[in-house]
mmCIF file of C-alpha atoms in Angstrom:
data_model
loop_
_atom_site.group_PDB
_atom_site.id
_atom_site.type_symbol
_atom_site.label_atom_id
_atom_site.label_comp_id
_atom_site.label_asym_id
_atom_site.label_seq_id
_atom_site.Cartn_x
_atom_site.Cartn_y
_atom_site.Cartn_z
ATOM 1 C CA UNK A 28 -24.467 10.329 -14.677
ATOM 2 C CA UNK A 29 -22.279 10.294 -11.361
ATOM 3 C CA UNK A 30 -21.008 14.175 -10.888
ATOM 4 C CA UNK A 31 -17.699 12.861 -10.696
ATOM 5 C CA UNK A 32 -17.420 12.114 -14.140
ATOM 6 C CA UNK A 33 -18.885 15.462 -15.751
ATOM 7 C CA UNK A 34 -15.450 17.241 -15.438
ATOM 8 C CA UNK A 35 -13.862 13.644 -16.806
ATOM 9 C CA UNK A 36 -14.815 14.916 -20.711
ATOM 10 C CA UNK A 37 -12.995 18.035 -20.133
ATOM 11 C CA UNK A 38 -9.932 16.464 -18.730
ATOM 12 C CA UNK A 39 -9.837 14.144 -21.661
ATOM 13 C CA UNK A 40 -9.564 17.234 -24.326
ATOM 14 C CA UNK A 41 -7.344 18.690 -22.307
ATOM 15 C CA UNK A 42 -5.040 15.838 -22.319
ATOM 16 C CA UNK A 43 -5.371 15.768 -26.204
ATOM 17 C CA UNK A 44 -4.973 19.386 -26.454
ATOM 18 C CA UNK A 45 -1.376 18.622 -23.972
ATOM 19 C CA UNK A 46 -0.820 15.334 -26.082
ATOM 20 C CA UNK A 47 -0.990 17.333 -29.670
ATOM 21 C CA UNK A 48 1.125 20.562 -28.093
ATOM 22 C CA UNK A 49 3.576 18.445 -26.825
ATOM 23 C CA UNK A 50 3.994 16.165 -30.274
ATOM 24 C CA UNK A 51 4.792 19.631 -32.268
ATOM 25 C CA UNK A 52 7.026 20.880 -29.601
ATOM 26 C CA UNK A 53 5.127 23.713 -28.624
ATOM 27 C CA UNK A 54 6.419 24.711 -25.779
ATOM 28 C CA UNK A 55 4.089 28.182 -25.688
ATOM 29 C CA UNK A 56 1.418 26.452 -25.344
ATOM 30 C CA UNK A 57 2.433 23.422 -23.331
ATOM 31 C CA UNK A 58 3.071 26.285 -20.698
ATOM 32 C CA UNK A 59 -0.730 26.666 -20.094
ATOM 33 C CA UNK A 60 -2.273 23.830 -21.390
ATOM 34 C CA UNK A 61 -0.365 21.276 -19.247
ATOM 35 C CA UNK A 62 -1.192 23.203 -15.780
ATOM 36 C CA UNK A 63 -4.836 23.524 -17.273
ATOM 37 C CA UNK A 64 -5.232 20.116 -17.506
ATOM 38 C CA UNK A 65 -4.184 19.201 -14.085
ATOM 39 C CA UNK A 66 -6.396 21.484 -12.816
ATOM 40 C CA UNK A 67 -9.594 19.673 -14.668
ATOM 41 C CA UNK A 68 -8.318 16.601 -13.016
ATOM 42 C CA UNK A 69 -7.701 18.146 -9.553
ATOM 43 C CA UNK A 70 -12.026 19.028 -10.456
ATOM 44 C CA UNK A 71 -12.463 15.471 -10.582
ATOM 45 C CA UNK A 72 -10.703 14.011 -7.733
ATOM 46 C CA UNK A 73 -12.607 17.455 -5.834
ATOM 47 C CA UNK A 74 -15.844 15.840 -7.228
ATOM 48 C CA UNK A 75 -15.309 12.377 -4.960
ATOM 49 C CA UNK A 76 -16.303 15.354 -2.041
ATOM 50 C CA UNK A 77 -19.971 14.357 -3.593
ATOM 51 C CA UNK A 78 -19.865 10.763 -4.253
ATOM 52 C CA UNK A 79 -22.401 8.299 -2.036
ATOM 53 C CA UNK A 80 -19.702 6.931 0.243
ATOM 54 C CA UNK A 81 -16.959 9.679 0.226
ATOM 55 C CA UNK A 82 -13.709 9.444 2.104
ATOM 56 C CA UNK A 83 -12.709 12.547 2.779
ATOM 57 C CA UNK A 84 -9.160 12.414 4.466
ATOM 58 C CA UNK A 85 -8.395 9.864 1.120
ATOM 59 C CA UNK A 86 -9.580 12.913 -1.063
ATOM 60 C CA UNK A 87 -8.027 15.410 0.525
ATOM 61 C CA UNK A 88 -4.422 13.704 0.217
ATOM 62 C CA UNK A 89 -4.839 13.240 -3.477
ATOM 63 C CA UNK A 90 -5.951 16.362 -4.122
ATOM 64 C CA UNK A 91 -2.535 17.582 -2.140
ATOM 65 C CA UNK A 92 -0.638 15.536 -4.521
ATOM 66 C CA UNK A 93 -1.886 16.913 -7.356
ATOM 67 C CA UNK A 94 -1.385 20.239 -6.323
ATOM 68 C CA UNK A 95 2.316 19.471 -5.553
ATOM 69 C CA UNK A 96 2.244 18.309 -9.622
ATOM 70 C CA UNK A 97 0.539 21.241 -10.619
ATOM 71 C CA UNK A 98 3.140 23.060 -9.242
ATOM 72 C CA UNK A 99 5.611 21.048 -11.071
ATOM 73 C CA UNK A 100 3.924 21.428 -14.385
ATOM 74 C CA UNK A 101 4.471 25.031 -14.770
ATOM 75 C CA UNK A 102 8.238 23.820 -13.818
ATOM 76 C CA UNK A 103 8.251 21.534 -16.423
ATOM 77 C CA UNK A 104 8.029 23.077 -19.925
ATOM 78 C CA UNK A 105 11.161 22.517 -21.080
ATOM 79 C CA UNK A 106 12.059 18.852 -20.523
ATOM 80 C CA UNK A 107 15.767 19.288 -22.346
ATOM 81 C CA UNK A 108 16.681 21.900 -20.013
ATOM 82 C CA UNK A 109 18.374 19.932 -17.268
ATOM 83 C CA UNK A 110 17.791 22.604 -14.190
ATOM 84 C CA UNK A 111 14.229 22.679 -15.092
ATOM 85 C CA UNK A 112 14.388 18.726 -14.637
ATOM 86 C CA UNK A 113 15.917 18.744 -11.423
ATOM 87 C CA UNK A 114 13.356 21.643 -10.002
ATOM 88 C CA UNK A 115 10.425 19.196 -11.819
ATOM 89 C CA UNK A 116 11.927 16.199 -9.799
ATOM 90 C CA UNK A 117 11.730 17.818 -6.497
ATOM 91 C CA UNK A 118 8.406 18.925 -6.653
ATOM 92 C CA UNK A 119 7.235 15.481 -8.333
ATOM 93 C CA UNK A 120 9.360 13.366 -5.452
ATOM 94 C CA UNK A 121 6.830 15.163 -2.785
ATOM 95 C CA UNK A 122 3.805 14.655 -5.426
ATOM 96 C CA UNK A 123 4.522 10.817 -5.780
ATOM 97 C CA UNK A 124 5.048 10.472 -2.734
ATOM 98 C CA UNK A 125 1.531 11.770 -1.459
ATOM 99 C CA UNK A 126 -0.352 9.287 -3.421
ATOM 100 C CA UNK A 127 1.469 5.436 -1.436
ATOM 101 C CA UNK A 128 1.218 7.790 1.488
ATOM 102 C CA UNK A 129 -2.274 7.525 1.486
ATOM 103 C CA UNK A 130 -2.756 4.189 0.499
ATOM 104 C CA UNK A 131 -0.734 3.149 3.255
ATOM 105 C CA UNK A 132 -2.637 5.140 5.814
ATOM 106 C CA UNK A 133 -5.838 3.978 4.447
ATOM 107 C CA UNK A 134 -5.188 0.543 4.256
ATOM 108 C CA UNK A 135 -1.980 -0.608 5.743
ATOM 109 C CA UNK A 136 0.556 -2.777 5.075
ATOM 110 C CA UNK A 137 -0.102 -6.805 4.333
ATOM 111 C CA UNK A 138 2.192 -9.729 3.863
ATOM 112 C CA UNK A 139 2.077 -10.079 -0.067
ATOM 113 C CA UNK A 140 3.506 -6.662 0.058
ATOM 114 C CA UNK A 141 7.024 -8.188 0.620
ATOM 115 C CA UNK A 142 6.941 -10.052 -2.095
ATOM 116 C CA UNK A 143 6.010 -6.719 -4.244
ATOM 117 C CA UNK A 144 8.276 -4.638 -2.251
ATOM 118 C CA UNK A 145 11.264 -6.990 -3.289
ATOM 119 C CA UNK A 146 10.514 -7.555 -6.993
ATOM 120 C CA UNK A 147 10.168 -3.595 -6.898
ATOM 121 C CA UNK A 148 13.304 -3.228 -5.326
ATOM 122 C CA UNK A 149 15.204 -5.978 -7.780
ATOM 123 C CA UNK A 150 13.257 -3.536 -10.833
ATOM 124 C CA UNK A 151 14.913 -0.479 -9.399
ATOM 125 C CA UNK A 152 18.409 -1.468 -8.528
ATOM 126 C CA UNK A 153 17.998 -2.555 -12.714
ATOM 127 C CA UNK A 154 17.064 0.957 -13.691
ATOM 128 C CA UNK A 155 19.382 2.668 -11.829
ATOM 129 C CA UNK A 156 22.140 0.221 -13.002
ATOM 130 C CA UNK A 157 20.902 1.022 -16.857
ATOM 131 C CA UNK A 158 21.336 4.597 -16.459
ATOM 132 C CA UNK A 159 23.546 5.159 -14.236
ATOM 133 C CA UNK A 160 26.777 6.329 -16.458
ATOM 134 C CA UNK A 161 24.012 8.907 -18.163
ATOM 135 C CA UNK A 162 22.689 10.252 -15.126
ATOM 136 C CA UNK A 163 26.290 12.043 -14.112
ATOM 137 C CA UNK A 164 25.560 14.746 -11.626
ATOM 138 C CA UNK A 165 22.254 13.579 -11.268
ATOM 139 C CA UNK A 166 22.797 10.419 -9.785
ATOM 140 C CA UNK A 167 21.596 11.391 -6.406
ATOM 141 C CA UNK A 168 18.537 13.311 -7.267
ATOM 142 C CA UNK A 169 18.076 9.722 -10.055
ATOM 143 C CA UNK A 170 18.356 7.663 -6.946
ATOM 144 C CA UNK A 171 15.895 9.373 -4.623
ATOM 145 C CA UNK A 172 13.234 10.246 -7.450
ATOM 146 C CA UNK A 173 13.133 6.219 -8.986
ATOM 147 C CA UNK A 174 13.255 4.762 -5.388
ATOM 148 C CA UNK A 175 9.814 6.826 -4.495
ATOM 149 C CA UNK A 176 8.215 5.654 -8.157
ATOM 150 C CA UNK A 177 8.777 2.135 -7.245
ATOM 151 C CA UNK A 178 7.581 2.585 -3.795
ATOM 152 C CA UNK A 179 4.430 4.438 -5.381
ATOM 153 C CA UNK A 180 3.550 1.449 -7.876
ATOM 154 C CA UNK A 181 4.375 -0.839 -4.705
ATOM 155 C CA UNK A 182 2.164 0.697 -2.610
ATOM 156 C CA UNK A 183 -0.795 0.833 -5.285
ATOM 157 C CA UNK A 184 -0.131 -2.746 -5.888
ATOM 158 C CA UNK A 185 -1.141 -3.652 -2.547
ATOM 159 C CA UNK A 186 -4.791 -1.765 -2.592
ATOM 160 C CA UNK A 187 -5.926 -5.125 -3.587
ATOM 161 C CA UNK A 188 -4.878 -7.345 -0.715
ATOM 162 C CA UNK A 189 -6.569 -5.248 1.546
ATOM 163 C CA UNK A 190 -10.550 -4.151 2.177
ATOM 164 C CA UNK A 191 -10.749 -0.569 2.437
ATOM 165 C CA UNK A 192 -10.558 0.225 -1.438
ATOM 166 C CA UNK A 193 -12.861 -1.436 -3.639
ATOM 167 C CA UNK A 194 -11.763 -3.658 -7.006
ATOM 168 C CA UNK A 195 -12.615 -0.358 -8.870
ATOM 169 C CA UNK A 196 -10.711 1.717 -7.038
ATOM 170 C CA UNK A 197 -7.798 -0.785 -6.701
ATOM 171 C CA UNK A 198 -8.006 -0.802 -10.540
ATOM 172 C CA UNK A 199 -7.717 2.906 -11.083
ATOM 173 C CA UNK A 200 -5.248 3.601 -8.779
ATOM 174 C CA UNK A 201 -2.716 0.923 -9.552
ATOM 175 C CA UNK A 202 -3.378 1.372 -13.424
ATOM 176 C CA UNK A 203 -2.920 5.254 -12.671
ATOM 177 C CA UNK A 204 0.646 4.634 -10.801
ATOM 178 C CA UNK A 205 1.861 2.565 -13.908
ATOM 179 C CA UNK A 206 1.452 4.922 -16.839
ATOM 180 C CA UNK A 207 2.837 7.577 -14.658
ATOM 181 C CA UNK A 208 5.601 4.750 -13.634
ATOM 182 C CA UNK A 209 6.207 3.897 -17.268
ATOM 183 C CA UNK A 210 6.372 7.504 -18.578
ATOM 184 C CA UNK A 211 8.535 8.359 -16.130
ATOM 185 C CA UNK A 212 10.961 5.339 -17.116
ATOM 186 C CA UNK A 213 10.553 6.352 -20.759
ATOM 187 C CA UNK A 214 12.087 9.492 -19.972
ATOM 188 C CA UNK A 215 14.663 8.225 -17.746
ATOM 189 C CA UNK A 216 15.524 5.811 -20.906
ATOM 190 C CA UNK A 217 15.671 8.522 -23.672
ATOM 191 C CA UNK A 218 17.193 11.341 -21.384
ATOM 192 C CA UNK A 219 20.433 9.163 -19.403
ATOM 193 C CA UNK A 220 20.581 5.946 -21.376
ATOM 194 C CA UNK A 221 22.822 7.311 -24.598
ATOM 195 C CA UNK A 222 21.862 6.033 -27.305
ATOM 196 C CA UNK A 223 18.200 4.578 -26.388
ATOM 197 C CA UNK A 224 17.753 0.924 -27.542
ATOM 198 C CA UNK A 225 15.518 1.940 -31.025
ATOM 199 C CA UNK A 226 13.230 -1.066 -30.789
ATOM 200 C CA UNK A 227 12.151 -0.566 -27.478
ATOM 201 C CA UNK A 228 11.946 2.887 -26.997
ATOM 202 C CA UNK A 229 9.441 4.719 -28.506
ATOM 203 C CA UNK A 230 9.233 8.909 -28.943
ATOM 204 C CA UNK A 231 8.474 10.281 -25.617
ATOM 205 C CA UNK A 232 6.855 13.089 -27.106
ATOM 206 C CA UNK A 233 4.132 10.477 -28.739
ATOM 207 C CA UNK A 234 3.127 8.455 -25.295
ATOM 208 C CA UNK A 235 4.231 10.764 -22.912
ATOM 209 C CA UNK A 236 1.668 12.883 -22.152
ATOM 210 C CA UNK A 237 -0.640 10.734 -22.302
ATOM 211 C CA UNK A 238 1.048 8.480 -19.547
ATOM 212 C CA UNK A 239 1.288 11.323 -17.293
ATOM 213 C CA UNK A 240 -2.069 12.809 -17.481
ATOM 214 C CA UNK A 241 -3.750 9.919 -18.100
ATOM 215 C CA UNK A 242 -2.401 8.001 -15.074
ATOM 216 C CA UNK A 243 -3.309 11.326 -12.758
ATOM 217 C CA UNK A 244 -7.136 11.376 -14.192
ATOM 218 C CA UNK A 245 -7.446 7.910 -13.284
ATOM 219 C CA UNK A 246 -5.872 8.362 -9.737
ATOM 220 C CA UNK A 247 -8.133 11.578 -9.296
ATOM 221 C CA UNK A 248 -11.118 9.032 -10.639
ATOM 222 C CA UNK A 249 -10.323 7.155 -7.661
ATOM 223 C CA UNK A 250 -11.679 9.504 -4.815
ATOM 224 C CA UNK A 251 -15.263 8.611 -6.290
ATOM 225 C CA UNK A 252 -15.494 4.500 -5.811
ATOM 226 C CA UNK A 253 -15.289 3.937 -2.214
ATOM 227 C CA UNK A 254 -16.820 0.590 -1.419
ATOM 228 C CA UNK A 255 -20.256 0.957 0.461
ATOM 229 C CA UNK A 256 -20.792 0.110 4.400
#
């Protein structure tokens, strides 16, 4: 078994442990577990250190981004406590904005990316559009936090058109960016859109967590499957 994937078992009960404390509320516990669990995951992404063709400078800025969300989970307990949203989107801005950081300066920018970039940007102005009377005072802070998640599922999009990240990797890290993408659109959704459409929406307390840490495992997973020279 690759090392990389020995602290993956322990990351996966803690995001059950998060998952179940989270479903029942449990905001005690959710105030250790969830920083626990992002530090099994920061282990894993550490672990691509010690894989067979290691990229070290790639490593190193995803471990920075998960540190910048591990500093944001002890923020975020609370998610119907609006200040403790607002101090949870600041951090988070600078942690999702880490990861297209260094996919760009890994691999660059190619043409297909325009067509992403402008079906991202068409998704956003939507979003912002659908919550926009909800978001009140937040507007700004709405604005600036969904314009970097679309830029961050952009930019993890376009791993595949070029050659420095392998299908694998490409994979992980764009399947990563979208549950974090779509949990963070879920909450948008049941937090500023009042009332939530009831057929579309489902409990954020149910698919949440596991969006969130889920889609950082697999982004820390992706430090380890550098294609070979």
């Amino acid at each position: 078994m690759s090392c990389h994937l020995l602290a993956v078992p322990f990351s996966l009960a803690g995001i059950l442990l998060y998952f179940i404390a989270r479903k029942r509320n449990d905001l005690k516990r959710v105030e250790y577990i969830q920083p626990l669990t992002t530090l099994l995951i920061i282990a894993v992404a550490a672990l691509g250190f010690a894989s067979e063709n290691a990229n070290d400078l790639y490593t190193i800025f995803i471990l920075v981004g998960l540190t910048f969300s591990l500093i944001g989970d002890c923020w975020n307990v609370d998610m119907t406590d609006m200040e403790t949203v607002i101090y949870g989107l600041i951090v988070f801005v600078f942690a999702y904005f880490t990861y297209p950081l260094a996919f760009t300066v890994m691999d660059g920018f190619h043409r297909e990316d325009i067509i992403v970039g402008l079906i991202c940007l068409a998704l956003y102005a939507g979003l912002i559009s659908y919550c926009w009377r909800g978001l009140k005072g937040m507007k700004v802070p709405g604005m600036i936090y969904g314009l970097v998640l679309f830029i961050l599922i952009s930019r993890a999009i376009s791993t595949f058109f070029g050659d420095t990240f392998s299908t694998a990797q490409s994979i992980l890290i764009t399947a990563g960016t979208g549950m974090i993408f779509l949990g963070d659109v879920q909450f948008a959704i049941e937090t500023f859109r009042k009332p939530p459409p009831p057929k579309l929406v489902i409990d954020l307390k149910v698919i949440g967590p596991i969006l969130y840490a889920g889609g950082q495992l697999l982004i820390a997973l992706s430090t380890s499957y550098f294609p070979g020279p």
